[in-house]
Amino acid sequence: MNWLLNVQLAFRAIRGNILRASLTIAIIAIGIMALVGILTAIESIKSSIVINLSSMGANTFTIRTKGLFARGGRSGEVKDHLPVTYEQAITFKERYRHNALVSVNTRASSTAQVKFGQKKTNPNVTVMGVDENYLIVSSYKLKSGRNFSRFELQTGFNVCILGSGVVKHLFDAKDTIENKEVSLGNVRYKVIGILEEKGASMVGSDNVVLVTVQNARKVFPASVNKYAVSVAVDDPEALEPAIDEARGLFRNIRRLSPAEEDDFDISRSDKLATTVIDNLRYVTMAATVIGIVTLIAAGIGLMNIMLVAVAERTREIGISKAIGATNRIIKAQFLTESVVICQLGGIFGIILGVIAGNLVSLFLKGTFIVPWLWVSGGFAFCFLVGLAAGLYPAVKASRLDPIEALRYE
């Protein structure tokens, strides 16, 4: 059976009824465009969310002291878990072998007031005691200045890095800030760096002062009794295995028996990304349903057109049978025509869908993407729609009596 000849006959039939074929192709193209366009935009938005939130620390997790909880029962007894100590945090940092960056940090104060000359901030500045890895793990970037040196980390020297929110309150835009001294309470600190602005993505993230862990232990001894361990994984796909490994190691450090529950919390930083992507899943499902319904409607329209084509070409079918065409050849000819029309609609729809989806993505500042899975799925579905829509007309055409067909009209 010559499929190439059938394709050529299909294109000849399409050119012979160009208006009717074009309308059918347009209906199919609209359905595929709606499906591929929406899904392209969604895939692009997902990719953008993952990239942007990874830059905000979405590939990190934090081990910290577990909060208060009720034991249950009628007494409602409340237990305060033992805090994560400095020694435990340092031991974890030294023993954790996963391909990741580990930072030990502590919140020294949430109500600090920073002073410079006659200016001072509100008493709502967060003071963090951090190590050399904290800037990377927390996705902070230095606008100017430098990170803490090994000597400063070991000795707890009075140096600090200021968040952009603190800088705006204390300094003018033209001021040179590095090497100037600010006061935290009664203690003076030398400014060695300024953090880039994070904006509203994390509440209070710019209203912060970073000091070394040793300095926080020395200057804020009353409030520094709980430590956190932040871990940044190189590959976001390896986040779950990294968390499992960290949980096992920290249970060992805390000397927990297999029967005991975790007495510490591990919190992931990608919850927002997960929530948004989960919500986009429903949009994906809705777009798929809309696209499928549109294609089914287009398939019904295509079937009607093919039935009309059978009626209009009855005499042609009779001539073909008279010169030796079998039922199988006639059936293949009409099925091929139906599939070709559907695939033409699919090609135009996919091209328009990818363009439309990426235009939406560009407007939303997403990334350019071609959803190859949905593109191949669109071709496959168009092929199935073409077969389904053309099967009945093809069978009807193949069963025509050649004598009756030749006498038609």
CSV table of C-alpha atoms in Angstrom, one decimal:
chain,number,residue,atom,x,y,z
A,1,MET,CA,0.0,0.0,0.0
A,2,ASN,CA,1.5,3.3,-1.1
A,3,TRP,CA,1.1,5.7,1.9
A,4,LEU,CA,2.9,8.5,0.0
A,5,LEU,CA,0.4,8.3,-2.8
A,6,ASN,CA,-2.4,8.5,-0.2
A,7,VAL,CA,-0.9,11.6,1.4
A,8,GLN,CA,-0.6,13.2,-2.0
A,9,LEU,CA,-4.3,12.4,-2.7
A,10,ALA,CA,-5.2,13.8,0.7
A,11,PHE,CA,-3.5,17.1,-0.1
A,12,ARG,CA,-5.2,17.2,-3.5
A,13,ALA,CA,-8.6,16.7,-1.7
A,14,ILE,CA,-7.8,19.4,0.8
A,15,ARG,CA,-6.9,21.8,-2.0
A,16,GLY,CA,-10.1,20.9,-3.8
A,17,ASN,CA,-12.2,21.9,-0.7
A,18,ILE,CA,-9.8,24.5,0.8
A,19,LEU,CA,-12.4,26.5,2.7
A,20,ARG,CA,-14.0,23.6,4.5
A,21,ALA,CA,-10.6,22.0,5.2
A,22,SER,CA,-9.2,25.3,6.5
A,23,LEU,CA,-12.0,25.7,8.9
A,24,THR,CA,-11.5,22.2,10.3
A,25,ILE,CA,-7.7,22.7,10.5
A,26,ALA,CA,-8.4,26.0,12.3
A,27,ILE,CA,-10.7,24.4,14.9
A,28,ILE,CA,-8.1,21.7,15.6
A,29,ALA,CA,-5.3,24.3,15.7
A,30,ILE,CA,-7.3,26.4,18.3
A,31,GLY,CA,-7.7,23.3,20.5
A,32,ILE,CA,-4.1,22.3,20.3
A,33,MET,CA,-3.0,26.0,20.8
A,34,ALA,CA,-5.1,26.3,23.9
A,35,LEU,CA,-3.7,23.1,25.3
A,36,VAL,CA,0.0,23.6,24.4
A,37,GLY,CA,-0.1,27.3,25.1
A,38,ILE,CA,-1.4,27.0,28.6
A,39,LEU,CA,0.9,24.1,29.4
A,40,THR,CA,3.9,25.9,27.9
A,41,ALA,CA,3.2,28.9,30.1
A,42,ILE,CA,2.8,26.7,33.2
A,43,GLU,CA,6.0,24.8,32.6
A,44,SER,CA,7.8,28.1,32.1
A,45,ILE,CA,6.4,29.5,35.3
A,46,LYS,CA,7.3,26.4,37.2
A,47,SER,CA,10.9,26.6,35.9
A,48,SER,CA,11.0,30.3,36.8
A,49,ILE,CA,9.6,29.6,40.3
A,50,VAL,CA,12.2,26.9,40.9
A,51,ILE,CA,15.1,29.1,39.7
A,52,ASN,CA,14.0,32.2,41.6
A,53,LEU,CA,13.2,30.4,44.9
A,54,SER,CA,16.4,28.5,44.7
A,55,SER,CA,18.2,31.8,44.6
A,56,MET,CA,16.2,32.6,47.8
A,57,GLY,CA,17.3,29.4,49.5
A,58,ALA,CA,14.7,27.0,48.2
A,59,ASN,CA,17.4,24.3,48.0
A,60,THR,CA,18.1,24.5,51.8
A,61,PHE,CA,16.8,23.0,55.0
A,62,THR,CA,17.4,24.0,58.6
A,63,ILE,CA,17.8,21.9,61.8
A,64,ARG,CA,16.6,23.7,64.9
A,65,THR,CA,15.3,23.2,68.4
A,66,LYS,CA,11.8,21.7,68.5
A,67,GLY,CA,9.0,23.9,69.8
A,68,LEU,CA,6.6,23.4,72.6
A,69,PHE,CA,4.1,20.6,72.2
A,70,ALA,CA,1.3,19.1,74.2
A,71,ARG,CA,1.9,15.5,75.2
A,72,GLY,CA,-1.8,14.7,75.0
A,73,GLY,CA,-4.1,13.3,77.6
A,74,ARG,CA,-6.4,15.4,79.8
A,75,SER,CA,-3.7,17.0,81.7
A,76,GLY,CA,-2.4,18.9,78.6
A,77,GLU,CA,1.1,18.6,79.9
A,78,VAL,CA,3.5,20.7,77.9
A,79,LYS,CA,7.2,19.8,77.4
A,80,ASP,CA,10.0,22.0,76.2
A,81,HIS,CA,12.5,20.0,74.2
A,82,LEU,CA,16.2,20.3,74.9
A,83,PRO,CA,17.8,23.0,72.7
A,84,VAL,CA,20.2,22.4,69.9
A,85,THR,CA,23.5,23.2,71.5
A,86,TYR,CA,26.6,24.8,70.0
A,87,GLU,CA,28.6,21.6,70.5
A,88,GLN,CA,25.9,19.6,68.7
A,89,ALA,CA,25.7,22.0,65.8
A,90,ILE,CA,29.5,22.1,65.4
A,91,THR,CA,29.7,18.3,65.6
A,92,PHE,CA,27.1,18.0,62.8
A,93,LYS,CA,29.0,20.5,60.6
A,94,GLU,CA,32.2,18.5,61.0
A,95,ARG,CA,30.6,15.1,60.4
A,96,TYR,CA,28.0,15.8,57.7
A,97,ARG,CA,29.4,14.3,54.5
A,98,HIS,CA,26.7,15.0,51.9
A,99,ASN,CA,27.6,17.2,49.0
A,100,ALA,CA,26.3,20.4,50.6
A,101,LEU,CA,27.3,23.6,52.5
A,102,VAL,CA,26.6,23.7,56.2
A,103,SER,CA,26.3,26.8,58.4
A,104,VAL,CA,25.9,27.1,62.2
A,105,ASN,CA,24.0,30.2,63.3
A,106,THR,CA,22.0,31.6,66.1
A,107,ARG,CA,19.5,34.4,66.6
A,108,ALA,CA,21.1,36.6,69.2
A,109,SER,CA,18.3,39.2,69.3
A,110,SER,CA,15.1,40.2,67.5
A,111,THR,CA,14.7,43.6,69.3
A,112,ALA,CA,18.1,45.2,68.9
A,113,GLN,CA,18.6,48.9,68.2
A,114,VAL,CA,21.6,50.0,66.1
A,115,LYS,CA,23.1,53.5,66.5
A,116,PHE,CA,25.4,55.6,64.5
A,117,GLY,CA,26.1,59.1,65.8
A,118,GLN,CA,22.8,60.7,66.5
A,119,LYS,CA,20.8,58.3,64.3
A,120,LYS,CA,19.3,55.1,65.5
A,121,THR,CA,17.0,52.4,64.2
A,122,ASN,CA,13.8,51.2,65.7
A,123,PRO,CA,14.3,48.4,68.3
A,124,ASN,CA,13.3,45.7,65.8
A,125,VAL,CA,16.6,44.7,64.3
A,126,THR,CA,17.5,41.1,64.1
A,127,VAL,CA,21.1,40.2,65.2
A,128,MET,CA,22.3,36.9,63.8
A,129,GLY,CA,25.5,35.1,65.0
A,130,VAL,CA,26.8,33.4,61.9
A,131,ASP,CA,29.8,31.5,60.4
A,132,GLU,CA,31.7,31.8,57.1
A,133,ASN,CA,29.0,29.9,55.2
A,134,TYR,CA,25.9,31.8,56.3
A,135,LEU,CA,25.9,34.3,53.4
A,136,ILE,CA,25.8,31.5,50.8
A,137,VAL,CA,23.4,29.2,52.6
A,138,SER,CA,21.0,32.1,53.3
A,139,SER,CA,21.4,33.5,49.7
A,140,TYR,CA,22.7,36.8,50.9
A,141,LYS,CA,25.0,38.7,48.6
A,142,LEU,CA,27.5,41.4,49.6
A,143,LYS,CA,26.8,44.7,48.0
A,144,SER,CA,30.2,45.9,49.3
A,145,GLY,CA,32.8,44.9,51.8
A,146,ARG,CA,33.8,41.4,52.7
A,147,ASN,CA,32.8,38.3,54.7
A,148,PHE,CA,34.2,37.5,58.1
A,149,SER,CA,37.8,36.4,58.3
A,150,ARG,CA,39.0,33.2,60.0
A,151,PHE,CA,40.6,35.3,62.8
A,152,GLU,CA,37.4,37.2,63.4
A,153,LEU,CA,35.4,33.9,63.5
A,154,GLN,CA,37.7,32.3,66.0
A,155,THR,CA,38.2,35.3,68.3
A,156,GLY,CA,34.7,36.8,68.2
A,157,PHE,CA,36.1,40.2,67.2
A,158,ASN,CA,33.6,43.1,67.2
A,159,VAL,CA,32.9,43.3,63.5
A,160,CYS,CA,29.5,43.2,61.7
A,161,ILE,CA,27.8,43.1,58.3
A,162,LEU,CA,24.8,45.4,58.0
A,163,GLY,CA,21.5,44.6,56.1
A,164,SER,CA,20.3,47.2,53.6
A,165,GLY,CA,17.3,48.1,55.9
A,166,VAL,CA,19.7,49.1,58.7
A,167,VAL,CA,21.9,51.1,56.3
A,168,LYS,CA,18.9,53.1,55.0
A,169,HIS,CA,18.1,54.2,58.6
A,170,LEU,CA,21.6,55.2,59.6
A,171,PHE,CA,23.5,56.4,56.6
A,172,ASP,CA,23.1,58.7,53.6
A,173,ALA,CA,23.4,57.4,50.1
A,174,LYS,CA,26.8,59.0,49.5
A,175,ASP,CA,28.3,57.8,52.8
A,176,THR,CA,31.3,55.4,52.8
A,177,ILE,CA,30.1,52.9,55.3
A,178,GLU,CA,32.9,50.3,55.6
A,179,ASN,CA,35.3,50.7,58.6
A,180,LYS,CA,32.8,53.0,60.3
A,181,GLU,CA,31.6,52.0,63.8
A,182,VAL,CA,28.0,51.4,64.9
A,183,SER,CA,26.7,50.5,68.3
A,184,LEU,CA,24.6,47.5,69.3
A,185,GLY,CA,23.5,48.4,72.8
A,186,ASN,CA,26.7,49.4,74.6
A,187,VAL,CA,29.0,47.5,72.3
A,188,ARG,CA,30.7,49.1,69.3
A,189,TYR,CA,31.2,47.2,66.1
A,190,LYS,CA,33.3,47.9,63.0
A,191,VAL,CA,31.3,47.6,59.8
A,192,ILE,CA,33.1,45.3,57.3
A,193,GLY,CA,30.3,44.7,54.8
A,194,ILE,CA,26.9,45.7,53.4
A,195,LEU,CA,24.3,43.2,52.2
A,196,GLU,CA,22.4,43.5,49.0
A,197,GLU,CA,18.7,44.2,49.3
A,198,LYS,CA,16.5,41.1,49.4
A,199,GLY,CA,13.2,43.0,49.3
A,200,ALA,CA,9.9,41.8,50.5
A,201,SER,CA,10.5,38.1,49.6
A,202,MET,CA,11.4,37.4,53.2
A,203,VAL,CA,9.9,39.5,56.0
A,204,GLY,CA,12.6,41.4,57.9
A,205,SER,CA,15.5,39.9,55.9
A,206,ASP,CA,17.0,43.4,55.2
A,207,ASN,CA,16.6,44.6,58.8
A,208,VAL,CA,19.5,42.5,60.1
A,209,VAL,CA,22.9,42.7,61.5
A,210,LEU,CA,25.3,39.8,61.2
A,211,VAL,CA,28.0,39.1,63.7
A,212,THR,CA,30.2,36.0,64.3
A,213,VAL,CA,28.8,33.1,66.3
A,214,GLN,CA,31.6,33.5,68.9
A,215,ASN,CA,30.8,37.2,69.2
A,216,ALA,CA,27.1,36.5,69.7
A,217,ARG,CA,28.0,34.0,72.5
A,218,LYS,CA,30.2,36.6,74.1
A,219,VAL,CA,28.0,39.7,73.8
A,220,PHE,CA,24.5,38.1,74.1
A,221,PRO,CA,25.1,35.2,76.5
A,222,ALA,CA,21.6,35.4,78.1
A,223,SER,CA,19.8,35.0,74.8
A,224,VAL,CA,22.1,32.7,72.9
A,225,ASN,CA,21.2,29.2,74.0
A,226,LYS,CA,19.7,27.7,70.9
A,227,TYR,CA,21.5,27.1,67.6
A,228,ALA,CA,20.4,26.2,64.1
A,229,VAL,CA,22.2,24.4,61.4
A,230,SER,CA,21.3,25.5,57.8
A,231,VAL,CA,22.3,23.2,54.9
A,232,ALA,CA,22.4,24.2,51.3
A,233,VAL,CA,22.3,21.3,48.8
A,234,ASP,CA,24.1,21.7,45.5
A,235,ASP,CA,21.4,19.8,43.6
A,236,PRO,CA,17.8,20.6,44.5
A,237,GLU,CA,16.8,17.1,43.3
A,238,ALA,CA,19.0,15.7,46.1
A,239,LEU,CA,17.2,17.6,48.9
A,240,GLU,CA,15.2,14.6,50.2
A,241,PRO,CA,18.2,12.3,50.5
A,242,ALA,CA,20.2,15.1,52.1
A,243,ILE,CA,17.5,15.6,54.7
A,244,ASP,CA,17.3,11.9,55.4
A,245,GLU,CA,21.0,11.7,55.9
A,246,ALA,CA,21.0,14.8,58.2
A,247,ARG,CA,18.1,13.4,60.3
A,248,GLY,CA,20.0,10.1,60.9
A,249,LEU,CA,23.3,11.9,61.8
A,250,PHE,CA,21.6,14.4,64.1
A,251,ARG,CA,19.6,11.7,65.9
A,252,ASN,CA,23.0,10.0,66.5
A,253,ILE,CA,24.5,13.2,67.8
A,254,ARG,CA,21.5,13.7,70.1
A,255,ARG,CA,21.8,10.1,71.2
A,256,LEU,CA,18.2,9.2,70.4
A,257,SER,CA,17.2,5.5,70.5
A,258,PRO,CA,15.4,4.0,67.4
A,259,ALA,CA,12.1,4.0,69.4
A,260,GLU,CA,12.3,7.7,70.2
A,261,GLU,CA,10.8,10.4,68.0
A,262,ASP,CA,12.9,13.3,66.7
A,263,ASP,CA,13.4,16.0,69.4
A,264,PHE,CA,14.4,18.6,66.8
A,265,ASP,CA,12.8,20.2,63.8
A,266,ILE,CA,13.9,20.0,60.2
A,267,SER,CA,12.2,22.6,58.0
A,268,ARG,CA,12.5,23.0,54.3
A,269,SER,CA,12.8,26.3,52.6
A,270,ASP,CA,11.0,25.3,49.4
A,271,LYS,CA,7.5,25.1,50.9
A,272,LEU,CA,6.4,28.1,48.9
A,273,ALA,CA,7.6,26.7,45.7
A,274,THR,CA,5.9,23.3,46.4
A,275,THR,CA,2.6,25.1,47.3
A,276,VAL,CA,2.6,27.2,44.1
A,277,ILE,CA,3.5,24.2,41.9
A,278,ASP,CA,0.9,22.1,43.5
A,279,ASN,CA,-1.7,24.8,42.7
A,280,LEU,CA,-0.4,25.0,39.1
A,281,ARG,CA,-1.2,21.3,38.8
A,282,TYR,CA,-4.9,22.0,39.0
A,283,VAL,CA,-4.5,24.6,36.2
A,284,THR,CA,-2.6,22.0,34.1
A,285,MET,CA,-5.5,19.5,34.6
A,286,ALA,CA,-8.1,22.1,33.6
A,287,ALA,CA,-6.1,23.1,30.5
A,288,THR,CA,-5.8,19.5,29.5
A,289,VAL,CA,-9.5,18.9,29.9
A,290,ILE,CA,-10.3,22.0,27.9
A,291,GLY,CA,-7.9,21.0,25.1
A,292,ILE,CA,-9.2,17.5,25.0
A,293,VAL,CA,-12.9,18.6,24.8
A,294,THR,CA,-12.0,21.1,22.1
A,295,LEU,CA,-10.2,18.4,20.1
A,296,ILE,CA,-13.1,16.0,20.5
A,297,ALA,CA,-15.5,18.7,19.2
A,298,ALA,CA,-13.1,19.3,16.3
A,299,GLY,CA,-13.0,15.5,15.7
A,300,ILE,CA,-16.8,15.4,15.5
A,301,GLY,CA,-16.7,18.3,13.0
A,302,LEU,CA,-14.0,16.5,11.0
A,303,MET,CA,-16.1,13.4,10.9
A,304,ASN,CA,-19.0,15.3,9.5
A,305,ILE,CA,-16.8,16.9,6.9
A,306,MET,CA,-15.4,13.5,5.9
A,307,LEU,CA,-19.0,12.1,5.6
A,308,VAL,CA,-19.8,15.1,3.3
A,309,ALA,CA,-16.6,14.3,1.3
A,310,VAL,CA,-17.7,10.7,0.9
A,311,ALA,CA,-21.0,11.8,-0.4
A,312,GLU,CA,-19.5,14.3,-2.8
A,313,ARG,CA,-16.9,11.9,-4.1
A,314,THR,CA,-19.2,8.8,-4.5
A,315,ARG,CA,-18.7,8.8,-8.2
A,316,GLU,CA,-14.9,9.1,-7.8
A,317,ILE,CA,-15.0,6.1,-5.4
A,318,GLY,CA,-17.0,4.1,-8.0
A,319,ILE,CA,-14.4,4.8,-10.7
A,320,SER,CA,-11.6,3.8,-8.3
A,321,LYS,CA,-13.3,0.6,-7.6
A,322,ALA,CA,-14.0,0.0,-11.2
A,323,ILE,CA,-10.3,0.2,-12.1
A,324,GLY,CA,-9.3,-2.2,-9.3
A,325,ALA,CA,-9.1,-0.3,-6.0
A,326,THR,CA,-10.0,-2.6,-3.1
A,327,ASN,CA,-12.0,-1.7,0.0
A,328,ARG,CA,-8.8,-1.6,1.9
A,329,ILE,CA,-7.3,1.0,-0.5
A,330,ILE,CA,-10.4,3.2,-0.3
A,331,LYS,CA,-10.5,3.0,3.5
A,332,ALA,CA,-6.8,3.9,3.8
A,333,GLN,CA,-7.2,6.8,1.4
A,334,PHE,CA,-10.0,8.4,3.5
A,335,LEU,CA,-8.2,7.6,6.8
A,336,THR,CA,-5.1,9.2,5.5
A,337,GLU,CA,-6.9,12.3,4.5
A,338,SER,CA,-8.5,12.6,8.0
A,339,VAL,CA,-5.2,12.1,9.7
A,340,VAL,CA,-3.4,14.7,7.4
A,341,ILE,CA,-6.1,17.3,8.2
A,342,CYS,CA,-5.7,16.6,11.9
A,343,GLN,CA,-1.9,16.7,11.8
A,344,LEU,CA,-1.9,20.0,9.9
A,345,GLY,CA,-4.1,21.5,12.6
A,346,GLY,CA,-1.8,20.0,15.2
A,347,ILE,CA,1.3,21.5,13.6
A,348,PHE,CA,-0.2,25.0,13.4
A,349,GLY,CA,-1.7,24.7,16.9
A,350,ILE,CA,1.6,23.6,18.5
A,351,ILE,CA,3.6,26.4,16.8
A,352,LEU,CA,1.0,29.0,17.9
A,353,GLY,CA,0.7,27.4,21.4
A,354,VAL,CA,4.5,27.5,22.0
A,355,ILE,CA,4.6,31.1,20.8
A,356,ALA,CA,1.6,32.1,22.9
A,357,GLY,CA,2.8,30.3,26.0
A,358,ASN,CA,6.2,31.9,25.9
A,359,LEU,CA,4.7,35.3,25.3
A,360,VAL,CA,2.8,34.9,28.5
A,361,SER,CA,6.0,33.6,30.2
A,362,LEU,CA,7.9,36.6,28.9
A,363,PHE,CA,5.2,38.9,30.3
A,364,LEU,CA,5.5,37.2,33.7
A,365,LYS,CA,9.3,37.2,33.4
A,366,GLY,CA,9.6,33.5,33.1
A,367,THR,CA,12.0,31.4,31.0
A,368,PHE,CA,11.7,30.3,27.4
A,369,ILE,CA,10.7,26.7,27.2
A,370,VAL,CA,9.5,24.1,24.6
A,371,PRO,CA,7.4,21.4,26.4
A,372,TRP,CA,8.5,18.5,24.2
A,373,LEU,CA,6.4,16.1,26.2
A,374,TRP,CA,3.2,18.0,25.4
A,375,VAL,CA,4.3,18.7,21.8
A,376,SER,CA,4.8,15.0,21.1
A,377,GLY,CA,1.6,14.3,23.1
A,378,GLY,CA,-0.3,16.8,20.9
A,379,PHE,CA,0.9,15.1,17.7
A,380,ALA,CA,-0.1,11.7,19.1
A,381,PHE,CA,-3.5,12.9,20.2
A,382,CYS,CA,-4.1,14.6,16.8
A,383,PHE,CA,-3.2,11.3,15.1
A,384,LEU,CA,-5.7,9.4,17.3
A,385,VAL,CA,-8.4,12.0,16.7
A,386,GLY,CA,-7.8,11.8,13.0
A,387,LEU,CA,-8.2,8.0,13.0
A,388,ALA,CA,-11.3,8.1,15.2
A,389,ALA,CA,-12.9,10.9,13.1
A,390,GLY,CA,-12.1,9.3,9.8
A,391,LEU,CA,-12.8,5.6,10.6
A,392,TYR,CA,-16.6,5.7,10.1
A,393,PRO,CA,-16.5,7.8,6.9
A,394,ALA,CA,-13.7,5.6,5.5
A,395,VAL,CA,-15.6,2.4,6.3
A,396,LYS,CA,-18.7,3.8,4.7
A,397,ALA,CA,-16.7,4.8,1.6
A,398,SER,CA,-15.1,1.4,1.3
A,399,ARG,CA,-18.4,-0.4,1.4
A,400,LEU,CA,-20.0,1.5,-1.4
A,401,ASP,CA,-21.3,-0.6,-4.3
A,402,PRO,CA,-19.2,0.3,-7.3
A,403,ILE,CA,-22.2,0.1,-9.7
A,404,GLU,CA,-24.4,2.3,-7.5
A,405,ALA,CA,-21.5,4.7,-7.0
A,406,LEU,CA,-20.9,5.0,-10.8
A,407,ARG,CA,-24.6,5.8,-11.2
A,408,TYR,CA,-24.6,8.4,-8.5
A,409,GLU,CA,-25.8,11.8,-9.8
